[in-house]
mmCIF file of C-alpha atoms and ligand atoms in Angstrom:
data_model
loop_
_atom_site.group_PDB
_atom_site.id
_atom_site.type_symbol
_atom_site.label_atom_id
_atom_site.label_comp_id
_atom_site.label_asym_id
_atom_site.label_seq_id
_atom_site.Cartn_x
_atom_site.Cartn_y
_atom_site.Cartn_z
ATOM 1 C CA UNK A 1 8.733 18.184 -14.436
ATOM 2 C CA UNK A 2 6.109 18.312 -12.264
ATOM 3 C CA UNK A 3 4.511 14.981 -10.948
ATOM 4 C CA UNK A 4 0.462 14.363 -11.273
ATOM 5 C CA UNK A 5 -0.189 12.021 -8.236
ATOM 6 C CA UNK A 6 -3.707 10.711 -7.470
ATOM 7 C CA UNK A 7 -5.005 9.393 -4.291
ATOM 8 C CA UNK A 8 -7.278 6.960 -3.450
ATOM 9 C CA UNK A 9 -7.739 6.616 0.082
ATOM 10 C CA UNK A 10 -10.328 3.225 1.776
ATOM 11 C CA UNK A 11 -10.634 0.505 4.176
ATOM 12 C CA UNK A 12 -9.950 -1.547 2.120
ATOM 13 C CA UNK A 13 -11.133 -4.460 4.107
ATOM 14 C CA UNK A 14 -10.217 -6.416 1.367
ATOM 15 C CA UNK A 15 -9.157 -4.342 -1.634
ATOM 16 C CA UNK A 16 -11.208 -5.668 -4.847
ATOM 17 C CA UNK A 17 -11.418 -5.536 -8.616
ATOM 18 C CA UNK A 18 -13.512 -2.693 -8.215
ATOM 19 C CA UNK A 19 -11.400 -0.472 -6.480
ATOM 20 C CA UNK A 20 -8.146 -1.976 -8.366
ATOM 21 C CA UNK A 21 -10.043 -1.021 -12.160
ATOM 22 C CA UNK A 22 -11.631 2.589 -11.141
ATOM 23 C CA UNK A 23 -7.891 3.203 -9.858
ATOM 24 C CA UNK A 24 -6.376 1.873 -13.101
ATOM 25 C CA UNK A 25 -8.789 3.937 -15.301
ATOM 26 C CA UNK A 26 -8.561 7.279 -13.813
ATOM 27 C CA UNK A 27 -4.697 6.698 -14.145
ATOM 28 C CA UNK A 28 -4.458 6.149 -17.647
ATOM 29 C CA UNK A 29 -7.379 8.610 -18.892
ATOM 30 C CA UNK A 30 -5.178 11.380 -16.896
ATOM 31 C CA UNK A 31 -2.058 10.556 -17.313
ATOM 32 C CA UNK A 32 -1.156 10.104 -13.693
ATOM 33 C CA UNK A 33 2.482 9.290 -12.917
ATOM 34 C CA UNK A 34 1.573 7.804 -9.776
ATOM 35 C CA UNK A 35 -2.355 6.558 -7.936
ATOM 36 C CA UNK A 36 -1.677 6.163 -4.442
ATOM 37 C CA UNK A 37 -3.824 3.787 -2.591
ATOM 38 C CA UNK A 38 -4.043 4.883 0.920
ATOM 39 C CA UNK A 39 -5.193 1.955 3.531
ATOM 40 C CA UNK A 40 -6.921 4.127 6.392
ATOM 41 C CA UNK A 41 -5.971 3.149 10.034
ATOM 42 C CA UNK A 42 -9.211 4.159 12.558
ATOM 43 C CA UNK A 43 -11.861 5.723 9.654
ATOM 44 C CA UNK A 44 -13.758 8.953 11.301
ATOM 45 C CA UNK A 45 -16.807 8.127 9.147
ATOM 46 C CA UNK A 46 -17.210 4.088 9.287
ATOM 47 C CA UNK A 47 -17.026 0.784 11.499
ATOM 48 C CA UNK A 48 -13.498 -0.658 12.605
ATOM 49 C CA UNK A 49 -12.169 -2.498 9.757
ATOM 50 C CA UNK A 50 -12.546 -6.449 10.573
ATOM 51 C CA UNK A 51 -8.371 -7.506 9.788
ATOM 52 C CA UNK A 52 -5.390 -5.715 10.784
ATOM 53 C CA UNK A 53 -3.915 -2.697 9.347
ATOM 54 C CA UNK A 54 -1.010 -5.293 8.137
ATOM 55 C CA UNK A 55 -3.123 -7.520 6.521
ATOM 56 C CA UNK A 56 -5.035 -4.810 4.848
ATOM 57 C CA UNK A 57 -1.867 -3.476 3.808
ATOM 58 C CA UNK A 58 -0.068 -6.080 2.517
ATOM 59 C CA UNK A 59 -3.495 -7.395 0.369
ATOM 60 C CA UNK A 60 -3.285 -4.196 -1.271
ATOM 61 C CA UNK A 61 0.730 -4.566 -1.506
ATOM 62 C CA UNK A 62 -0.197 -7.827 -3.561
ATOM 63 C CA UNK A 63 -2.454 -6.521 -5.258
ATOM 64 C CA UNK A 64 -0.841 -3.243 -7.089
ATOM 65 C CA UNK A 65 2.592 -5.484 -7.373
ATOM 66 C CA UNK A 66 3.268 -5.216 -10.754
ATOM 67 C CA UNK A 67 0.764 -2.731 -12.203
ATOM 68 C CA UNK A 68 2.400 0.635 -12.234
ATOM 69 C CA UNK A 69 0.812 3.393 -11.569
ATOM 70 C CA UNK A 70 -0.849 1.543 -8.665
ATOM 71 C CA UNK A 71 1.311 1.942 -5.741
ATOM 72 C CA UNK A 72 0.490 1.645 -1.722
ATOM 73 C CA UNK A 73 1.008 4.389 0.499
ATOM 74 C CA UNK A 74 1.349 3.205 3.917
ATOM 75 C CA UNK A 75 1.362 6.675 5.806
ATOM 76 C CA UNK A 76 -2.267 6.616 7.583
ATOM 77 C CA UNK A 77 -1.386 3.478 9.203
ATOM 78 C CA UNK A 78 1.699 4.729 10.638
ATOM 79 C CA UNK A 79 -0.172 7.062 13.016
ATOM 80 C CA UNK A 80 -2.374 6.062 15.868
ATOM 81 C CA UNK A 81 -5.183 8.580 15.128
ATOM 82 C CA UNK A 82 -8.133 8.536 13.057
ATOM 83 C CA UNK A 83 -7.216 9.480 9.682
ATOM 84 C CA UNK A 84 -8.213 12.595 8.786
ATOM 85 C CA UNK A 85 -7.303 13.633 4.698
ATOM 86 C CA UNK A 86 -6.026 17.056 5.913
ATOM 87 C CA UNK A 87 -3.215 15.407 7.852
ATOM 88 C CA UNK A 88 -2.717 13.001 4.757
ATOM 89 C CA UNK A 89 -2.371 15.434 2.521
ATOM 90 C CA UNK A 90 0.082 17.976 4.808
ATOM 91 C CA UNK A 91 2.317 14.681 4.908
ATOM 92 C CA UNK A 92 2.279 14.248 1.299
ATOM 93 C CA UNK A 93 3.357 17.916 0.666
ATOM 94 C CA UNK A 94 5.811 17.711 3.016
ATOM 95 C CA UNK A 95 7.559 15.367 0.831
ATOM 96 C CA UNK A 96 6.647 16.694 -3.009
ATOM 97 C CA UNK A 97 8.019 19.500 -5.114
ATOM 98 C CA UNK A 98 6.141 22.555 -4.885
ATOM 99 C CA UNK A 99 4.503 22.369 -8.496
ATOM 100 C CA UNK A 100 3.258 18.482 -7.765
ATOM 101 C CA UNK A 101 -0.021 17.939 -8.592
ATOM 102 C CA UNK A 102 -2.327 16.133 -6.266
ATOM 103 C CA UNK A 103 -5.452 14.810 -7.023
ATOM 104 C CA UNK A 104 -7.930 13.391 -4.638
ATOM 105 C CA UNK A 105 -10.417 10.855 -5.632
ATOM 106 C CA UNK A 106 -13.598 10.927 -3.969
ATOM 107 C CA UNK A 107 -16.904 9.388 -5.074
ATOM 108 C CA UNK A 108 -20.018 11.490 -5.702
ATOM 109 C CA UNK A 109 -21.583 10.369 -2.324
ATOM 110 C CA UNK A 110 -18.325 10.784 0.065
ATOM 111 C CA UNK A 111 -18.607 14.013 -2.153
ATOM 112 C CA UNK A 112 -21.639 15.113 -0.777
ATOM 113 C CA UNK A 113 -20.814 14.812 2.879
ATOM 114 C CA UNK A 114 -17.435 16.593 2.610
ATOM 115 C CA UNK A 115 -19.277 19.453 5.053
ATOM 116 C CA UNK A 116 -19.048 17.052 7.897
ATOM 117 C CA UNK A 117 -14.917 16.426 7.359
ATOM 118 C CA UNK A 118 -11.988 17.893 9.454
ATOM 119 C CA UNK A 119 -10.945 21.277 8.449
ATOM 120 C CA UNK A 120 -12.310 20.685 4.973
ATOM 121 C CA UNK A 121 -12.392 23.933 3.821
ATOM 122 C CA UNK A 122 -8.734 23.527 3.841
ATOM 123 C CA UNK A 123 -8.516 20.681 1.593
ATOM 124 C CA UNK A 124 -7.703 22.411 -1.751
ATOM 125 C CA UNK A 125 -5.592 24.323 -0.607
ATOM 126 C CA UNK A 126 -3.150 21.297 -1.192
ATOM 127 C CA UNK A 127 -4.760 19.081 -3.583
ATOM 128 C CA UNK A 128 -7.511 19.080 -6.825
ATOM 129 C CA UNK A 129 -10.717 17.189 -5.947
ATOM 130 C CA UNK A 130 -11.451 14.352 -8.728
ATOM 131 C CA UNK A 131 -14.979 12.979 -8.089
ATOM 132 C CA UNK A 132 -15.956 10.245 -9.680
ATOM 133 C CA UNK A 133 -19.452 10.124 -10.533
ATOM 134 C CA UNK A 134 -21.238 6.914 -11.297
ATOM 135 C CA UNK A 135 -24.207 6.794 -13.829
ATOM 136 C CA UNK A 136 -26.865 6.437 -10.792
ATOM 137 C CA UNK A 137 -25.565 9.093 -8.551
ATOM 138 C CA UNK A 138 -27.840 10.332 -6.149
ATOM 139 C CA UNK A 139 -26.897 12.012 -3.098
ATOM 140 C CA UNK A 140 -28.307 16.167 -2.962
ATOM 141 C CA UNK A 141 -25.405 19.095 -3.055
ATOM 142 C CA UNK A 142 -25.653 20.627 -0.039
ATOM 143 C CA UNK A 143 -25.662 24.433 -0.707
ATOM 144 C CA UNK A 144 -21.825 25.245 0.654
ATOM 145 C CA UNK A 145 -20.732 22.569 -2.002
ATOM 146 C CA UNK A 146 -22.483 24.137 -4.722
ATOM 147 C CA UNK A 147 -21.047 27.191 -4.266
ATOM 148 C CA UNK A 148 -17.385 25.969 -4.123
ATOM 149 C CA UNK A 149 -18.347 23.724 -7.904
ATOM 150 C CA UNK A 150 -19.409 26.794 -9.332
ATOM 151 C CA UNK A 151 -16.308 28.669 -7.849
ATOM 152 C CA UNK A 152 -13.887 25.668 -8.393
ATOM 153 C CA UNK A 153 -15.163 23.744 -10.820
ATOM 154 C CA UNK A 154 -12.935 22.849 -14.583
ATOM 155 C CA UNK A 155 -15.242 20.565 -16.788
ATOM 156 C CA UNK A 156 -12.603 18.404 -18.222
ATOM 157 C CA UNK A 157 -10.437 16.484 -15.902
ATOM 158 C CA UNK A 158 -7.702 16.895 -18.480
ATOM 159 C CA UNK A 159 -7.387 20.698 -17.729
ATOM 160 C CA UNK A 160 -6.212 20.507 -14.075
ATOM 161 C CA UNK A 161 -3.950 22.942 -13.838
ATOM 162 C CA UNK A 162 -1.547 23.517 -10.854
ATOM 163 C CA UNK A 163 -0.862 21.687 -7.536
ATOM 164 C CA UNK A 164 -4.478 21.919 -6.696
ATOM 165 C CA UNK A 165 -7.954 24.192 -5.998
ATOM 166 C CA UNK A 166 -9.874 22.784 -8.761
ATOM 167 C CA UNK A 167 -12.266 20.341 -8.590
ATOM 168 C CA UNK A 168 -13.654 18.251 -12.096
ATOM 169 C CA UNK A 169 -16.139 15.590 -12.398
ATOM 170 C CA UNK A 170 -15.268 11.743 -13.848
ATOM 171 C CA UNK A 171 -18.139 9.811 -15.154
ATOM 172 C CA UNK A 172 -17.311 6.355 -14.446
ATOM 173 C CA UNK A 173 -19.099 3.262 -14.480
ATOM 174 C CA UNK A 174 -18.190 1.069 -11.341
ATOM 175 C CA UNK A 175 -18.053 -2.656 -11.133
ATOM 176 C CA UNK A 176 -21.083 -3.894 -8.840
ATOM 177 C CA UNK A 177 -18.628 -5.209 -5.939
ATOM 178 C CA UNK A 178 -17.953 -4.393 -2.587
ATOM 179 C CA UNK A 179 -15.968 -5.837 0.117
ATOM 180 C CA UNK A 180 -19.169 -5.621 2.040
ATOM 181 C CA UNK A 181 -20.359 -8.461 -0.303
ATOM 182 C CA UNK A 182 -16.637 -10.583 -0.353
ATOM 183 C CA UNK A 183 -16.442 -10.474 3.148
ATOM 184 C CA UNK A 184 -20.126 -11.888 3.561
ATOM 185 C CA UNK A 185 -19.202 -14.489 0.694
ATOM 186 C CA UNK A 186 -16.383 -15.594 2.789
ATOM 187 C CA UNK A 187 -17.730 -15.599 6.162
ATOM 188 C CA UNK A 188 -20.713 -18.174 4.855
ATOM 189 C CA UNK A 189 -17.747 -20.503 2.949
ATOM 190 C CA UNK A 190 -18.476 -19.426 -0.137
ATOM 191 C CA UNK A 191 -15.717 -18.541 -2.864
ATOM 192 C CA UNK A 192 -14.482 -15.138 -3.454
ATOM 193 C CA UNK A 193 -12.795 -15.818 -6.462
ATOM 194 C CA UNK A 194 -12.655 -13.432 -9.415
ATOM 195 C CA UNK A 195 -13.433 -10.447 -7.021
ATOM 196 C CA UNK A 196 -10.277 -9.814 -5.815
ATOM 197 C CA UNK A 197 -6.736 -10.719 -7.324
ATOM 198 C CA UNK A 198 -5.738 -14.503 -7.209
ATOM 199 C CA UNK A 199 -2.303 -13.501 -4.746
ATOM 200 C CA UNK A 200 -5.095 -11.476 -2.612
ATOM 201 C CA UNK A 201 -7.007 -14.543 -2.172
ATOM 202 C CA UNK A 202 -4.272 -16.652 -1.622
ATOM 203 C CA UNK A 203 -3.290 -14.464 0.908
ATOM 204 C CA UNK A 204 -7.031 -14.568 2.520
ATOM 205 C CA UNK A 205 -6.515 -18.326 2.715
ATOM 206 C CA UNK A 206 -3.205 -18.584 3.786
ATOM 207 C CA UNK A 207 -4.551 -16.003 7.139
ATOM 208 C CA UNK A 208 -7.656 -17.059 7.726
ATOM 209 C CA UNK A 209 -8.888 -13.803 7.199
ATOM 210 C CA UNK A 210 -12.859 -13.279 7.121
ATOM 211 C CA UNK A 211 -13.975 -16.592 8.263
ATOM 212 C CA UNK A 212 -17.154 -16.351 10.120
ATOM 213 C CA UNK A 213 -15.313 -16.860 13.554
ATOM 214 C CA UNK A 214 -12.961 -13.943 12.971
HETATM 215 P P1 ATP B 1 -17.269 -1.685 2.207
HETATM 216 O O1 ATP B 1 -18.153 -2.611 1.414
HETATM 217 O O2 ATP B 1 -16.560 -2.326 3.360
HETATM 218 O O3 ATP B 1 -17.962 -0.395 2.587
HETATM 219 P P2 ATP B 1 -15.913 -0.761 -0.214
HETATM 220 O O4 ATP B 1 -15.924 -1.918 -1.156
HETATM 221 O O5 ATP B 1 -16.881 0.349 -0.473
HETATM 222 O O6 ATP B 1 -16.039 -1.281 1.293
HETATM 223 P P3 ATP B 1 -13.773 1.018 0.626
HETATM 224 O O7 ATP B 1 -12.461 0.563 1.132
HETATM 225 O O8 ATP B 1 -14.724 1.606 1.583
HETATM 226 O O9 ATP B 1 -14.438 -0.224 -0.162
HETATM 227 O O10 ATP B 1 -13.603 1.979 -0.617
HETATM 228 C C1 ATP B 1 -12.513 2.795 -0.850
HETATM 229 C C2 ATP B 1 -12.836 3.683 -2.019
HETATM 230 O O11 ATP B 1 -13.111 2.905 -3.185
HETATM 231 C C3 ATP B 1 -14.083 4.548 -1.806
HETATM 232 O O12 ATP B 1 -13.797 5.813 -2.377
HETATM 233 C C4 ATP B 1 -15.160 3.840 -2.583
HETATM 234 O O13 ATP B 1 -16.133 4.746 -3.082
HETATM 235 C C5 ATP B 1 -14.373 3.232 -3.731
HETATM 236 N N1 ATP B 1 -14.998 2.017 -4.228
HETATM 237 C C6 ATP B 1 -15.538 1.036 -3.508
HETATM 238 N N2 ATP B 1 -16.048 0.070 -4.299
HETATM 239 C C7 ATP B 1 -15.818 0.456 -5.563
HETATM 240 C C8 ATP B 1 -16.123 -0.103 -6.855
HETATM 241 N N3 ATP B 1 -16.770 -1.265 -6.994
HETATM 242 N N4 ATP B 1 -15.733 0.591 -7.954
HETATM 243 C C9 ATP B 1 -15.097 1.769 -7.826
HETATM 244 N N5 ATP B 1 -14.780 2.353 -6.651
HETATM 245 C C10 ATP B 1 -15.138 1.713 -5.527
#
């Protein structure tokens, strides 16, 4: 049988609640046999991450342990390149059956700007896109992306069909965290508890990881 495999790609500079929930929901509401979170290595879009690939890693190691169908997928950090989701997804389908189905999370606002990423006209061609809306959304359609949801688009995320070439839209409500706002919390002493997973903290603590002379 075919496997459906989501992806959930970030800095995760440290991986949170909020990312940790969003990846749990979208899991069970479609069935996914496996949600990949994806630790990126140099991020074409964003600032250098503040900790190590390895730490980064092995937080987000701790924090799937034990929640299946949360798993870590180290394969951006093996390469000394920016990672680019093209090249992600290549390696991935170098690996799957044929009739796999990926799905690639995005949120509406990395959505938005997918104009401005590598070969991204190429993208389903190998995967589904699953945005993930939040109530709030803003962030305008540029014109090429309108054309490709009206060309692309399935209205329920249950009816992806295939490897990929669709795209559907997830209304989800988010949890107001970022790691933004842990790794400020840190830096000034303060507690980060209850934002990310007790063994993540631990972990934090054990490092000293996002103290304000790292
Ligand atoms: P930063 O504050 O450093 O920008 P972040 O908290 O947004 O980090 P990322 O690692 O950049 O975390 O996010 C990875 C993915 O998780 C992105 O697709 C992002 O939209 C999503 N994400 C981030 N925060 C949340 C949240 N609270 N709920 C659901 N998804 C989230």
């Amino acid at each position: 049988m075919a496997k459906r495999i989501g992806l959930l790609g970030g800095t995760f500079d440290p991986i949170h609640i909020g990312h940790l929930r969003s990846a749990l929901e979208v899991a069970e509401q479609l069935n996914l046999d496996e949600l990949r979170l994806i630790p990126s290595a140099r991020p074409p879009h964003r600032q250098a991450p503040q900790v190590s690939a390895a730490d980064r890693l092995a937080m987000v190691a701790l924090a799937v342990a034990g929640s299946p169908p949360l798993q870590v997928d180290d394969r951006e950090l093996q390469r000394d390149r920016p990672s680019y989701s093209i090249d992600t997804l290549l390696s991935l389908r170098g690996e799957l059956a044929a009739g796999d189905q990926l799905l690639l999370l995005l949120g509406w606002d990395a959505f938005c700007g997918l104009p401005s990423w590598h070969r991204w006209d190429e993208l389903l061609n190998h995967c589904h896109l699953l945005v993930l809306q939040r109530p709030d959304a803003g962030g305008v359609l540029p014109p090429a992306l309108s054309q490709l949801l009206a060309a692309r688009e399935v209205k329920d995320p249950q009816a992806l069909r295939g490897p990929g070439g669709q795209i559907a839209l997830l209304r989800q409500t988010p949890l107001a965290v970022s790691a933004t706002q842990i790794r400020h919390l840190l830096a000034s002493g303060k507690s980060a508890r209850f934002l990310v997973p007790d063994p993540v903290l631990a972990y934090i603590h054990t490092h000293g990881l996002y103290r304000a002379s790292n």
